[in-house]
Amino acid sequence: MSFSTITYQLDQGVAVLTLNRPASLNSFNSLMHDEVREAIKDARDNSAVRCLVITGTGRGFCAGQDLSDRSVKVSDEAPDLGESVEKNYNPLIRNIMTMEKPVLCAVNGVAAGAGASIALACDIVLAAKSAKFIQAFCKIGLVPDSGGTFNLVRALGLPRAKALALLGDKLSAEQAQNWGMIWQCVDDEKLMDETMTLALHLATQPTKGLAKIKELMNNSFSTPMHQQLELEKYAMRELGRTSDYREGVSAFMEKRQPTFTGE
Ligand code: T3D
């Protein structure tokens, strides 16, 4: 696969998708939307990929939509932003959140607008100490899209989520970690090493089990308790039939390291 606005590489079960338009802080123009869509489809469908990492090049992670791609002269017809969200951002967020493998985000710099929302849609977020999260939407009269109003509230609770979204203030990576919005804030130079250590570990784990953990937890906010218990039962039944479950128990009993295949 060859791309010009991103790079996408697979090694040892880990696919790394790197947003690569550093001059505009990796904001999304329409070519980048297309290329990210293709890479995400591969990450989702390719069984050789057992963990996906999303990151960016340069001093930004992603500044959301490329605003220079929008014509907003008063004399022009108003754009249909709903169409862009439906075609580009919503499928991306759905694919990340329902992908049956872990998705890690290495936030290497500022994450603004949809860039911040994409990070929040990932399963484990690490951020460089210099990174910032900005709900930039309010400054241009929009709402946090790409799951922002969903994931930000769940990560932070209503008071903090609303204040960030209404004010558009910068949230430092350290504060994001202290508030529980991300997993870990690390020294800038250690970001990719720390992320890849986690990713390589996850790529050797029981992928089907990890996928079920993600699915059950992502959906738990809107599921009544008795139904969640049922869903856990179904998941346990299904996972008990996987070879990774047998391998995990055998390895434990035989006091050796397990070798999981993802099956
Ligand atoms: O339209 C639809 O499809 C609907 C969906 C929308 C989803 C969204 O994401 S809406 C939100 C869009 N994003 C923003 O509003 C963020 C805009 N950017 C900023 O507010 C700031 O750039 C940052 C706070 C992120 C970073 O500030 P700073 O001072 O560190 O950097 P900078 O100087 O502003 O930016 C560096 C360059 O990147 C600069 O270009 P230049 O002057 O060096 O040639 C700047 O114009 C460019 N850049 C940054 N963000 C964007 C961008 N260019 C186009 N679009 C951007 N979003």
PDB file of C-alpha atoms and ligand atoms in Angstrom:
ATOM      1  CA  MET A   1       0.000   0.000   0.000  1.00  0.00           C
ATOM      2  CA  SER A   2       1.439   3.379  -0.891  1.00  0.00           C
ATOM      3  CA  PHE A   3       0.124   6.641   0.484  1.00  0.00           C
ATOM      4  CA  SER A   4       1.132  10.286   0.372  1.00  0.00           C
ATOM      5  CA  THR A   5      -0.606  11.819   3.396  1.00  0.00           C
ATOM      6  CA  ILE A   6      -0.037   8.938   5.818  1.00  0.00           C
ATOM      7  CA  THR A   7       2.321   6.039   6.325  1.00  0.00           C
ATOM      8  CA  TYR A   8       1.058   2.599   7.219  1.00  0.00           C
ATOM      9  CA  GLN A   9       3.381  -0.211   8.239  1.00  0.00           C
ATOM     10  CA  LEU A  10       2.827  -3.672   9.619  1.00  0.00           C
ATOM     11  CA  ASP A  11       5.489  -5.495  11.617  1.00  0.00           C
ATOM     12  CA  GLN A  12       5.196  -8.302  14.204  1.00  0.00           C
ATOM     13  CA  GLY A  13       1.410  -8.062  14.305  1.00  0.00           C
ATOM     14  CA  VAL A  14       1.382  -4.300  14.954  1.00  0.00           C
ATOM     15  CA  ALA A  15       0.169  -1.892  12.266  1.00  0.00           C
ATOM     16  CA  VAL A  16       1.284   1.716  12.712  1.00  0.00           C
ATOM     17  CA  LEU A  17      -0.756   4.379  10.950  1.00  0.00           C
ATOM     18  CA  THR A  18       1.058   7.722  10.997  1.00  0.00           C
ATOM     19  CA  LEU A  19      -0.735  10.892   9.932  1.00  0.00           C
ATOM     20  CA  ASN A  20       1.760  12.721   7.770  1.00  0.00           C
ATOM     21  CA  ARG A  21       0.816  16.293   6.857  1.00  0.00           C
ATOM     22  CA  PRO A  22       2.991  18.014   9.465  1.00  0.00           C
ATOM     23  CA  ALA A  23       2.861  21.481   7.841  1.00  0.00           C
ATOM     24  CA  SER A  24      -0.825  21.700   8.784  1.00  0.00           C
ATOM     25  CA  LEU A  25      -0.511  19.718  12.018  1.00  0.00           C
ATOM     26  CA  ASN A  26      -1.801  16.589  10.260  1.00  0.00           C
ATOM     27  CA  SER A  27      -5.249  18.060   9.670  1.00  0.00           C
ATOM     28  CA  PHE A  28      -7.526  16.044   7.389  1.00  0.00           C
ATOM     29  CA  ASN A  29      -7.896  17.045   3.742  1.00  0.00           C
ATOM     30  CA  SER A  30      -9.972  14.847   1.481  1.00  0.00           C
ATOM     31  CA  LEU A  31      -7.018  12.744   0.277  1.00  0.00           C
ATOM     32  CA  MET A  32      -6.028  12.017   3.862  1.00  0.00           C
ATOM     33  CA  HIS A  33      -9.604  10.975   4.631  1.00  0.00           C
ATOM     34  CA  ASP A  34      -9.422   8.502   1.710  1.00  0.00           C
ATOM     35  CA  GLU A  35      -6.035   7.139   2.686  1.00  0.00           C
ATOM     36  CA  VAL A  36      -6.890   6.772   6.373  1.00  0.00           C
ATOM     37  CA  ARG A  37     -10.097   4.960   5.351  1.00  0.00           C
ATOM     38  CA  GLU A  38      -8.091   2.460   3.273  1.00  0.00           C
ATOM     39  CA  ALA A  39      -5.496   1.860   5.990  1.00  0.00           C
ATOM     40  CA  ILE A  40      -8.125   1.456   8.701  1.00  0.00           C
ATOM     41  CA  LYS A  41      -9.971  -1.054   6.520  1.00  0.00           C
ATOM     42  CA  ASP A  42      -6.780  -3.095   6.217  1.00  0.00           C
ATOM     43  CA  ALA A  43      -6.142  -2.908   9.952  1.00  0.00           C
ATOM     44  CA  ARG A  44      -9.689  -4.091  10.582  1.00  0.00           C
ATOM     45  CA  ASP A  45      -9.824  -6.909   8.020  1.00  0.00           C
ATOM     46  CA  ASN A  46      -6.248  -8.190   7.927  1.00  0.00           C
ATOM     47  CA  SER A  47      -5.881 -11.016  10.447  1.00  0.00           C
ATOM     48  CA  ALA A  48      -2.116 -10.450  10.513  1.00  0.00           C
ATOM     49  CA  VAL A  49      -2.837  -7.153  12.311  1.00  0.00           C
ATOM     50  CA  ARG A  50      -3.412  -7.847  16.003  1.00  0.00           C
ATOM     51  CA  CYS A  51      -2.967  -4.302  17.285  1.00  0.00           C
ATOM     52  CA  LEU A  52      -3.206  -0.888  15.614  1.00  0.00           C
ATOM     53  CA  VAL A  53      -1.267   2.221  16.645  1.00  0.00           C
ATOM     54  CA  ILE A  54      -2.311   5.675  15.426  1.00  0.00           C
ATOM     55  CA  THR A  55       0.141   8.567  15.693  1.00  0.00           C
ATOM     56  CA  GLY A  56       1.325  11.649  13.809  1.00  0.00           C
ATOM     57  CA  THR A  57       4.521  13.193  12.474  1.00  0.00           C
ATOM     58  CA  GLY A  58       5.949  16.559  13.484  1.00  0.00           C
ATOM     59  CA  ARG A  59       4.803  18.731  16.355  1.00  0.00           C
ATOM     60  CA  GLY A  60       1.107  17.914  16.034  1.00  0.00           C
ATOM     61  CA  PHE A  61      -0.923  14.750  16.356  1.00  0.00           C
ATOM     62  CA  CYS A  62      -3.898  16.045  14.368  1.00  0.00           C
ATOM     63  CA  ALA A  63      -5.675  19.422  14.170  1.00  0.00           C
ATOM     64  CA  GLY A  64      -8.959  17.935  12.929  1.00  0.00           C
ATOM     65  CA  GLN A  65     -10.481  19.022   9.661  1.00  0.00           C
ATOM     66  CA  ASP A  66      -8.214  20.984   7.304  1.00  0.00           C
ATOM     67  CA  LEU A  67     -10.053  24.288   7.371  1.00  0.00           C
ATOM     68  CA  SER A  68      -8.350  25.457   4.184  1.00  0.00           C
ATOM     69  CA  ASP A  69     -10.290  22.685   2.401  1.00  0.00           C
ATOM     70  CA  ARG A  70     -13.535  24.510   3.197  1.00  0.00           C
ATOM     71  CA  SER A  71     -14.878  27.441   1.244  1.00  0.00           C
ATOM     72  CA  VAL A  72     -16.739  29.658   3.681  1.00  0.00           C
ATOM     73  CA  LYS A  73     -17.222  32.945   1.786  1.00  0.00           C
ATOM     74  CA  VAL A  74     -20.568  34.479   2.677  1.00  0.00           C
ATOM     75  CA  SER A  75     -21.372  34.551  -1.039  1.00  0.00           C
ATOM     76  CA  ASP A  76     -20.849  30.780  -1.315  1.00  0.00           C
ATOM     77  CA  GLU A  77     -23.505  28.183  -0.687  1.00  0.00           C
ATOM     78  CA  ALA A  78     -23.294  26.911   2.918  1.00  0.00           C
ATOM     79  CA  PRO A  79     -21.322  23.653   3.154  1.00  0.00           C
ATOM     80  CA  ASP A  80     -23.070  20.477   4.280  1.00  0.00           C
ATOM     81  CA  LEU A  81     -20.816  19.519   7.155  1.00  0.00           C
ATOM     82  CA  GLY A  82     -23.177  16.665   8.033  1.00  0.00           C
ATOM     83  CA  GLU A  83     -22.202  15.044   4.744  1.00  0.00           C
ATOM     84  CA  SER A  84     -18.503  15.236   5.601  1.00  0.00           C
ATOM     85  CA  VAL A  85     -19.151  13.810   9.061  1.00  0.00           C
ATOM     86  CA  GLU A  86     -21.246  10.984   7.635  1.00  0.00           C
ATOM     87  CA  LYS A  87     -18.780  10.107   4.892  1.00  0.00           C
ATOM     88  CA  ASN A  88     -15.505  10.583   6.745  1.00  0.00           C
ATOM     89  CA  TYR A  89     -15.483  10.997  10.487  1.00  0.00           C
ATOM     90  CA  ASN A  90     -18.324   8.758  11.642  1.00  0.00           C
ATOM     91  CA  PRO A  91     -17.122   5.629   9.785  1.00  0.00           C
ATOM     92  CA  LEU A  92     -13.596   6.264  11.080  1.00  0.00           C
ATOM     93  CA  ILE A  93     -14.755   6.456  14.693  1.00  0.00           C
ATOM     94  CA  ARG A  94     -17.059   3.434  14.296  1.00  0.00           C
ATOM     95  CA  ASN A  95     -14.200   1.441  12.787  1.00  0.00           C
ATOM     96  CA  ILE A  96     -11.816   2.336  15.605  1.00  0.00           C
ATOM     97  CA  MET A  97     -14.329   1.663  18.364  1.00  0.00           C
ATOM     98  CA  THR A  98     -15.668  -1.603  16.943  1.00  0.00           C
ATOM     99  CA  MET A  99     -12.388  -2.971  15.569  1.00  0.00           C
ATOM    100  CA  GLU A 100     -11.926  -6.454  17.020  1.00  0.00           C
ATOM    101  CA  LYS A 101      -8.395  -5.727  18.180  1.00  0.00           C
ATOM    102  CA  PRO A 102      -6.853  -3.076  20.431  1.00  0.00           C
ATOM    103  CA  VAL A 103      -6.262   0.396  18.989  1.00  0.00           C
ATOM    104  CA  LEU A 104      -3.578   2.501  20.675  1.00  0.00           C
ATOM    105  CA  CYS A 105      -3.063   6.195  20.158  1.00  0.00           C
ATOM    106  CA  ALA A 106       0.329   7.860  20.585  1.00  0.00           C
ATOM    107  CA  VAL A 107      -0.492  11.559  20.815  1.00  0.00           C
ATOM    108  CA  ASN A 108       2.813  13.120  19.794  1.00  0.00           C
ATOM    109  CA  GLY A 109       1.660  16.761  19.908  1.00  0.00           C
ATOM    110  CA  VAL A 110      -1.407  18.953  19.813  1.00  0.00           C
ATOM    111  CA  ALA A 111      -4.701  17.105  19.249  1.00  0.00           C
ATOM    112  CA  ALA A 112      -7.426  19.578  18.294  1.00  0.00           C
ATOM    113  CA  GLY A 113     -10.985  19.264  17.009  1.00  0.00           C
ATOM    114  CA  ALA A 114     -11.614  15.878  15.446  1.00  0.00           C
ATOM    115  CA  GLY A 115      -7.966  15.078  16.222  1.00  0.00           C
ATOM    116  CA  ALA A 116      -8.790  15.075  19.935  1.00  0.00           C
ATOM    117  CA  SER A 117     -11.925  13.015  19.292  1.00  0.00           C
ATOM    118  CA  ILE A 118      -9.986  10.393  17.324  1.00  0.00           C
ATOM    119  CA  ALA A 119      -7.573   9.973  20.235  1.00  0.00           C
ATOM    120  CA  LEU A 120     -10.483   9.558  22.659  1.00  0.00           C
ATOM    121  CA  ALA A 121     -12.037   6.864  20.458  1.00  0.00           C
ATOM    122  CA  CYS A 122      -8.923   4.685  20.820  1.00  0.00           C
ATOM    123  CA  ASP A 123      -8.649   2.008  23.507  1.00  0.00           C
ATOM    124  CA  ILE A 124      -5.424   3.113  25.168  1.00  0.00           C
ATOM    125  CA  VAL A 125      -4.049   6.628  24.784  1.00  0.00           C
ATOM    126  CA  LEU A 126      -0.477   7.622  25.571  1.00  0.00           C
ATOM    127  CA  ALA A 127       0.564  11.226  25.098  1.00  0.00           C
ATOM    128  CA  ALA A 128       3.867  13.052  24.978  1.00  0.00           C
ATOM    129  CA  LYS A 129       4.320  15.501  27.871  1.00  0.00           C
ATOM    130  CA  SER A 130       4.325  18.400  25.391  1.00  0.00           C
ATOM    131  CA  ALA A 131       0.982  17.343  23.840  1.00  0.00           C
ATOM    132  CA  LYS A 132      -2.253  19.265  24.386  1.00  0.00           C
ATOM    133  CA  PHE A 133      -5.873  18.370  23.834  1.00  0.00           C
ATOM    134  CA  ILE A 134      -8.114  21.147  22.522  1.00  0.00           C
ATOM    135  CA  GLN A 135     -11.852  21.007  21.940  1.00  0.00           C
ATOM    136  CA  ALA A 136     -11.463  23.621  19.209  1.00  0.00           C
ATOM    137  CA  PHE A 137     -14.978  23.237  17.798  1.00  0.00           C
ATOM    138  CA  CYS A 138     -16.624  25.959  19.921  1.00  0.00           C
ATOM    139  CA  LYS A 139     -14.241  28.545  18.452  1.00  0.00           C
ATOM    140  CA  ILE A 140     -15.714  28.020  14.974  1.00  0.00           C
ATOM    141  CA  GLY A 141     -19.323  27.532  16.020  1.00  0.00           C
ATOM    142  CA  LEU A 142     -19.381  23.706  15.856  1.00  0.00           C
ATOM    143  CA  VAL A 143     -19.878  20.818  18.296  1.00  0.00           C
ATOM    144  CA  PRO A 144     -17.314  18.161  19.273  1.00  0.00           C
ATOM    145  CA  ASP A 145     -17.886  15.620  16.503  1.00  0.00           C
ATOM    146  CA  SER A 146     -16.245  12.267  15.800  1.00  0.00           C
ATOM    147  CA  GLY A 147     -17.707  10.939  19.032  1.00  0.00           C
ATOM    148  CA  GLY A 148     -16.460  13.901  21.077  1.00  0.00           C
ATOM    149  CA  THR A 149     -19.729  14.522  22.900  1.00  0.00           C
ATOM    150  CA  PHE A 150     -19.898  10.783  23.661  1.00  0.00           C
ATOM    151  CA  ASN A 151     -16.363   9.836  24.620  1.00  0.00           C
ATOM    152  CA  LEU A 152     -15.328  13.078  26.327  1.00  0.00           C
ATOM    153  CA  VAL A 153     -18.282  12.915  28.725  1.00  0.00           C
ATOM    154  CA  ARG A 154     -17.605   9.261  29.463  1.00  0.00           C
ATOM    155  CA  ALA A 155     -13.917   9.882  30.056  1.00  0.00           C
ATOM    156  CA  LEU A 156     -14.248  12.978  32.217  1.00  0.00           C
ATOM    157  CA  GLY A 157     -17.816  13.291  33.457  1.00  0.00           C
ATOM    158  CA  LEU A 158     -20.176  16.093  32.492  1.00  0.00           C
ATOM    159  CA  PRO A 159     -18.675  19.053  34.412  1.00  0.00           C
ATOM    160  CA  ARG A 160     -15.160  18.803  32.992  1.00  0.00           C
ATOM    161  CA  ALA A 161     -16.285  17.692  29.534  1.00  0.00           C
ATOM    162  CA  LYS A 162     -18.710  20.595  29.182  1.00  0.00           C
ATOM    163  CA  ALA A 163     -16.241  23.202  30.431  1.00  0.00           C
ATOM    164  CA  LEU A 164     -13.557  21.992  27.995  1.00  0.00           C
ATOM    165  CA  ALA A 165     -16.007  21.907  25.083  1.00  0.00           C
ATOM    166  CA  LEU A 166     -17.587  25.290  25.870  1.00  0.00           C
ATOM    167  CA  LEU A 167     -14.307  27.103  26.550  1.00  0.00           C
ATOM    168  CA  GLY A 168     -11.995  25.390  24.055  1.00  0.00           C
ATOM    169  CA  ASP A 169      -9.163  25.610  26.608  1.00  0.00           C
ATOM    170  CA  LYS A 170      -5.975  23.620  26.149  1.00  0.00           C
ATOM    171  CA  LEU A 171      -5.714  20.539  28.369  1.00  0.00           C
ATOM    172  CA  SER A 172      -2.133  19.452  28.977  1.00  0.00           C
ATOM    173  CA  ALA A 173      -1.205  15.791  28.641  1.00  0.00           C
ATOM    174  CA  GLU A 174      -0.292  15.720  32.332  1.00  0.00           C
ATOM    175  CA  GLN A 175      -3.684  17.074  33.359  1.00  0.00           C
ATOM    176  CA  ALA A 176      -5.370  14.651  30.941  1.00  0.00           C
ATOM    177  CA  GLN A 177      -3.618  11.805  32.737  1.00  0.00           C
ATOM    178  CA  ASN A 178      -4.457  13.210  36.184  1.00  0.00           C
ATOM    179  CA  TRP A 179      -8.110  13.487  35.162  1.00  0.00           C
ATOM    180  CA  GLY A 180      -8.162   9.924  33.827  1.00  0.00           C
ATOM    181  CA  MET A 181      -8.846  10.992  30.241  1.00  0.00           C
ATOM    182  CA  ILE A 182      -5.808   9.134  28.919  1.00  0.00           C
ATOM    183  CA  TRP A 183      -3.801   6.152  30.095  1.00  0.00           C
ATOM    184  CA  GLN A 184      -0.369   7.728  30.373  1.00  0.00           C
ATOM    185  CA  CYS A 185       1.620  10.866  29.778  1.00  0.00           C
ATOM    186  CA  VAL A 186       5.282  10.108  29.004  1.00  0.00           C
ATOM    187  CA  ASP A 187       8.444  12.024  28.180  1.00  0.00           C
ATOM    188  CA  ASP A 188       8.347  13.110  24.540  1.00  0.00           C
ATOM    189  CA  GLU A 189      11.365  11.060  23.512  1.00  0.00           C
ATOM    190  CA  LYS A 190       9.926   7.905  25.105  1.00  0.00           C
ATOM    191  CA  LEU A 191       6.462   8.094  23.513  1.00  0.00           C
ATOM    192  CA  MET A 192       6.957   5.690  20.619  1.00  0.00           C
ATOM    193  CA  ASP A 193       9.073   3.223  22.612  1.00  0.00           C
ATOM    194  CA  GLU A 194       6.482   3.036  25.386  1.00  0.00           C
ATOM    195  CA  THR A 195       3.624   2.766  22.894  1.00  0.00           C
ATOM    196  CA  MET A 196       5.327   0.049  20.858  1.00  0.00           C
ATOM    197  CA  THR A 197       6.140  -1.951  23.996  1.00  0.00           C
ATOM    198  CA  LEU A 198       2.425  -2.025  24.820  1.00  0.00           C
ATOM    199  CA  ALA A 199       1.426  -2.675  21.209  1.00  0.00           C
ATOM    200  CA  LEU A 200       3.869  -5.569  20.744  1.00  0.00           C
ATOM    201  CA  HIS A 201       2.646  -7.085  24.001  1.00  0.00           C
ATOM    202  CA  LEU A 202      -1.021  -6.776  22.982  1.00  0.00           C
ATOM    203  CA  ALA A 203      -0.261  -8.275  19.557  1.00  0.00           C
ATOM    204  CA  THR A 204       0.788 -11.505  21.277  1.00  0.00           C
ATOM    205  CA  GLN A 205      -2.267 -11.750  23.532  1.00  0.00           C
ATOM    206  CA  PRO A 206      -5.596 -13.588  22.976  1.00  0.00           C
ATOM    207  CA  THR A 207      -7.013 -11.193  20.374  1.00  0.00           C
ATOM    208  CA  LYS A 208     -10.572 -12.506  20.512  1.00  0.00           C
ATOM    209  CA  GLY A 209     -10.688 -12.077  24.281  1.00  0.00           C
ATOM    210  CA  LEU A 210      -9.297  -8.537  24.032  1.00  0.00           C
ATOM    211  CA  ALA A 211     -11.907  -7.713  21.390  1.00  0.00           C
ATOM    212  CA  LYS A 212     -14.696  -8.858  23.706  1.00  0.00           C
ATOM    213  CA  ILE A 213     -13.341  -6.857  26.643  1.00  0.00           C
ATOM    214  CA  LYS A 214     -13.349  -3.768  24.429  1.00  0.00           C
ATOM    215  CA  GLU A 215     -16.834  -4.411  23.070  1.00  0.00           C
ATOM    216  CA  LEU A 216     -18.403  -5.114  26.457  1.00  0.00           C
ATOM    217  CA  MET A 217     -16.802  -2.120  28.137  1.00  0.00           C
ATOM    218  CA  ASN A 218     -17.500   0.308  25.276  1.00  0.00           C
ATOM    219  CA  ASN A 219     -21.166  -0.657  25.294  1.00  0.00           C
ATOM    220  CA  SER A 220     -21.593  -0.911  29.063  1.00  0.00           C
ATOM    221  CA  PHE A 221     -22.737   2.693  29.570  1.00  0.00           C
ATOM    222  CA  SER A 222     -25.936   2.110  27.672  1.00  0.00           C
ATOM    223  CA  THR A 223     -26.654  -1.451  28.860  1.00  0.00           C
ATOM    224  CA  PRO A 224     -28.719  -2.281  31.962  1.00  0.00           C
ATOM    225  CA  MET A 225     -26.883  -4.384  34.553  1.00  0.00           C
ATOM    226  CA  HIS A 226     -28.909  -7.581  34.053  1.00  0.00           C
ATOM    227  CA  GLN A 227     -28.335  -7.414  30.306  1.00  0.00           C
ATOM    228  CA  GLN A 228     -24.617  -6.760  30.786  1.00  0.00           C
ATOM    229  CA  LEU A 229     -24.404  -9.929  32.896  1.00  0.00           C
ATOM    230  CA  GLU A 230     -26.052 -11.854  30.069  1.00  0.00           C
ATOM    231  CA  LEU A 231     -23.626 -10.384  27.551  1.00  0.00           C
ATOM    232  CA  GLU A 232     -20.699 -11.404  29.750  1.00  0.00           C
ATOM    233  CA  LYS A 233     -22.122 -14.930  29.860  1.00  0.00           C
ATOM    234  CA  TYR A 234     -22.352 -15.089  26.039  1.00  0.00           C
ATOM    235  CA  ALA A 235     -18.811 -13.743  25.711  1.00  0.00           C
ATOM    236  CA  MET A 236     -17.472 -16.283  28.200  1.00  0.00           C
ATOM    237  CA  ARG A 237     -19.239 -19.102  26.349  1.00  0.00           C
ATOM    238  CA  GLU A 238     -17.766 -17.975  23.024  1.00  0.00           C
ATOM    239  CA  LEU A 239     -14.274 -17.385  24.406  1.00  0.00           C
ATOM    240  CA  GLY A 240     -14.234 -20.699  26.248  1.00  0.00           C
ATOM    241  CA  ARG A 241     -14.314 -22.322  22.802  1.00  0.00           C
ATOM    242  CA  THR A 242     -11.205 -20.512  21.527  1.00  0.00           C
ATOM    243  CA  SER A 243      -7.837 -22.204  21.274  1.00  0.00           C
ATOM    244  CA  ASP A 244      -6.262 -19.205  23.044  1.00  0.00           C
ATOM    245  CA  TYR A 245      -8.320 -19.964  26.146  1.00  0.00           C
ATOM    246  CA  ARG A 246      -7.083 -23.577  26.121  1.00  0.00           C
ATOM    247  CA  GLU A 247      -3.526 -22.414  25.555  1.00  0.00           C
ATOM    248  CA  GLY A 248      -3.758 -19.868  28.402  1.00  0.00           C
ATOM    249  CA  VAL A 249      -4.999 -22.433  30.910  1.00  0.00           C
ATOM    250  CA  SER A 250      -2.563 -25.147  29.723  1.00  0.00           C
ATOM    251  CA  ALA A 251       0.375 -22.747  29.956  1.00  0.00           C
ATOM    252  CA  PHE A 252      -0.665 -21.721  33.469  1.00  0.00           C
ATOM    253  CA  MET A 253      -0.950 -25.332  34.611  1.00  0.00           C
ATOM    254  CA  GLU A 254       2.342 -26.293  32.945  1.00  0.00           C
ATOM    255  CA  LYS A 255       4.062 -23.219  34.411  1.00  0.00           C
ATOM    256  CA  ARG A 256       5.243 -21.950  31.007  1.00  0.00           C
ATOM    257  CA  GLN A 257       4.674 -18.846  28.893  1.00  0.00           C
ATOM    258  CA  PRO A 258       1.593 -19.152  26.651  1.00  0.00           C
ATOM    259  CA  THR A 259       1.762 -18.776  22.870  1.00  0.00           C
ATOM    260  CA  PHE A 260      -1.448 -17.154  21.711  1.00  0.00           C
ATOM    261  CA  THR A 261      -2.431 -17.250  18.057  1.00  0.00           C
ATOM    262  CA  GLY A 262      -5.401 -14.910  18.211  1.00  0.00           C
ATOM    263  CA  GLU A 263      -7.734 -17.819  17.422  1.00  0.00           C
TER     264      GLU A 263
HETATM  265  O1  T3D B   1     -15.569  20.396   7.934  1.00  0.00           O
HETATM  266  C1  T3D B   1     -15.940  19.288   8.265  1.00  0.00           C
HETATM  267  O2  T3D B   1     -15.687  18.265   7.568  1.00  0.00           O
HETATM  268  C2  T3D B   1     -16.661  19.103   9.564  1.00  0.00           C
HETATM  269  C3  T3D B   1     -15.842  18.396  10.561  1.00  0.00           C
HETATM  270  C4  T3D B   1     -15.029  19.087  11.404  1.00  0.00           C
HETATM  271  C5  T3D B   1     -14.149  18.424  12.374  1.00  0.00           C
HETATM  272  C6  T3D B   1     -13.171  19.372  13.002  1.00  0.00           C
HETATM  273  O3  T3D B   1     -12.102  18.928  13.333  1.00  0.00           O
HETATM  274  S1  T3D B   1     -13.603  21.004  13.237  1.00  0.00           S
HETATM  275  C7  T3D B   1     -12.180  21.672  14.066  1.00  0.00           C
HETATM  276  C8  T3D B   1     -11.077  22.025  13.087  1.00  0.00           C
HETATM  277  N1  T3D B   1      -9.838  22.309  13.756  1.00  0.00           N
HETATM  278  C9  T3D B   1      -9.599  23.459  14.371  1.00  0.00           C
HETATM  279  O4  T3D B   1     -10.428  24.336  14.478  1.00  0.00           O
HETATM  280  C10 T3D B   1      -8.187  23.661  14.907  1.00  0.00           C
HETATM  281  C11 T3D B   1      -7.484  24.771  14.150  1.00  0.00           C
HETATM  282  N2  T3D B   1      -6.127  24.899  14.595  1.00  0.00           N
HETATM  283  C12 T3D B   1      -5.800  25.566  15.720  1.00  0.00           C
HETATM  284  O5  T3D B   1      -6.631  26.047  16.449  1.00  0.00           O
HETATM  285  C13 T3D B   1      -4.337  25.681  16.016  1.00  0.00           C
HETATM  286  O6  T3D B   1      -3.609  25.453  14.833  1.00  0.00           O
HETATM  287  C14 T3D B   1      -3.858  24.716  17.116  1.00  0.00           C
HETATM  288  C15 T3D B   1      -4.413  25.172  18.469  1.00  0.00           C
HETATM  289  C16 T3D B   1      -4.251  23.294  16.823  1.00  0.00           C
HETATM  290  C17 T3D B   1      -2.308  24.766  17.203  1.00  0.00           C
HETATM  291  O7  T3D B   1      -1.897  26.103  17.352  1.00  0.00           O
HETATM  292  P1  T3D B   1      -0.370  26.488  17.116  1.00  0.00           P
HETATM  293  O8  T3D B   1      -0.226  27.953  17.453  1.00  0.00           O
HETATM  294  O9  T3D B   1       0.481  25.527  17.851  1.00  0.00           O
HETATM  295  O10 T3D B   1      -0.087  26.243  15.561  1.00  0.00           O
HETATM  296  P2  T3D B   1      -0.580  27.109  14.315  1.00  0.00           P
HETATM  297  O11 T3D B   1       0.443  28.139  13.993  1.00  0.00           O
HETATM  298  O12 T3D B   1      -1.956  27.593  14.525  1.00  0.00           O
HETATM  299  O13 T3D B   1      -0.629  26.003  13.177  1.00  0.00           O
HETATM  300  C18 T3D B   1       0.537  25.584  12.482  1.00  0.00           C
HETATM  301  C19 T3D B   1       0.191  25.504  11.015  1.00  0.00           C
HETATM  302  O14 T3D B   1      -0.818  24.514  10.853  1.00  0.00           O
HETATM  303  C20 T3D B   1      -0.396  26.805  10.494  1.00  0.00           C
HETATM  304  O15 T3D B   1      -0.020  26.903   9.132  1.00  0.00           O
HETATM  305  P3  T3D B   1       1.129  27.974   8.679  1.00  0.00           P
HETATM  306  O16 T3D B   1       0.693  29.325   9.137  1.00  0.00           O
HETATM  307  O17 T3D B   1       2.374  27.508   9.365  1.00  0.00           O
HETATM  308  O18 T3D B   1       1.170  27.826   7.193  1.00  0.00           O
HETATM  309  C21 T3D B   1      -1.878  26.569  10.567  1.00  0.00           C
HETATM  310  O19 T3D B   1      -2.618  27.325   9.659  1.00  0.00           O
HETATM  311  C22 T3D B   1      -1.956  25.076  10.206  1.00  0.00           C
HETATM  312  N3  T3D B   1      -3.167  24.469  10.759  1.00  0.00           N
HETATM  313  C23 T3D B   1      -3.418  24.139  12.027  1.00  0.00           C
HETATM  314  N4  T3D B   1      -4.633  23.612  12.136  1.00  0.00           N
HETATM  315  C24 T3D B   1      -5.152  23.600  10.903  1.00  0.00           C
HETATM  316  C25 T3D B   1      -4.240  24.153  10.008  1.00  0.00           C
HETATM  317  N5  T3D B   1      -4.485  24.287   8.698  1.00  0.00           N
HETATM  318  C26 T3D B   1      -5.691  23.878   8.256  1.00  0.00           C
HETATM  319  N6  T3D B   1      -6.635  23.339   9.069  1.00  0.00           N
HETATM  320  C27 T3D B   1      -6.407  23.168  10.385  1.00  0.00           C
HETATM  321  N7  T3D B   1      -7.335  22.594  11.163  1.00  0.00           N
END
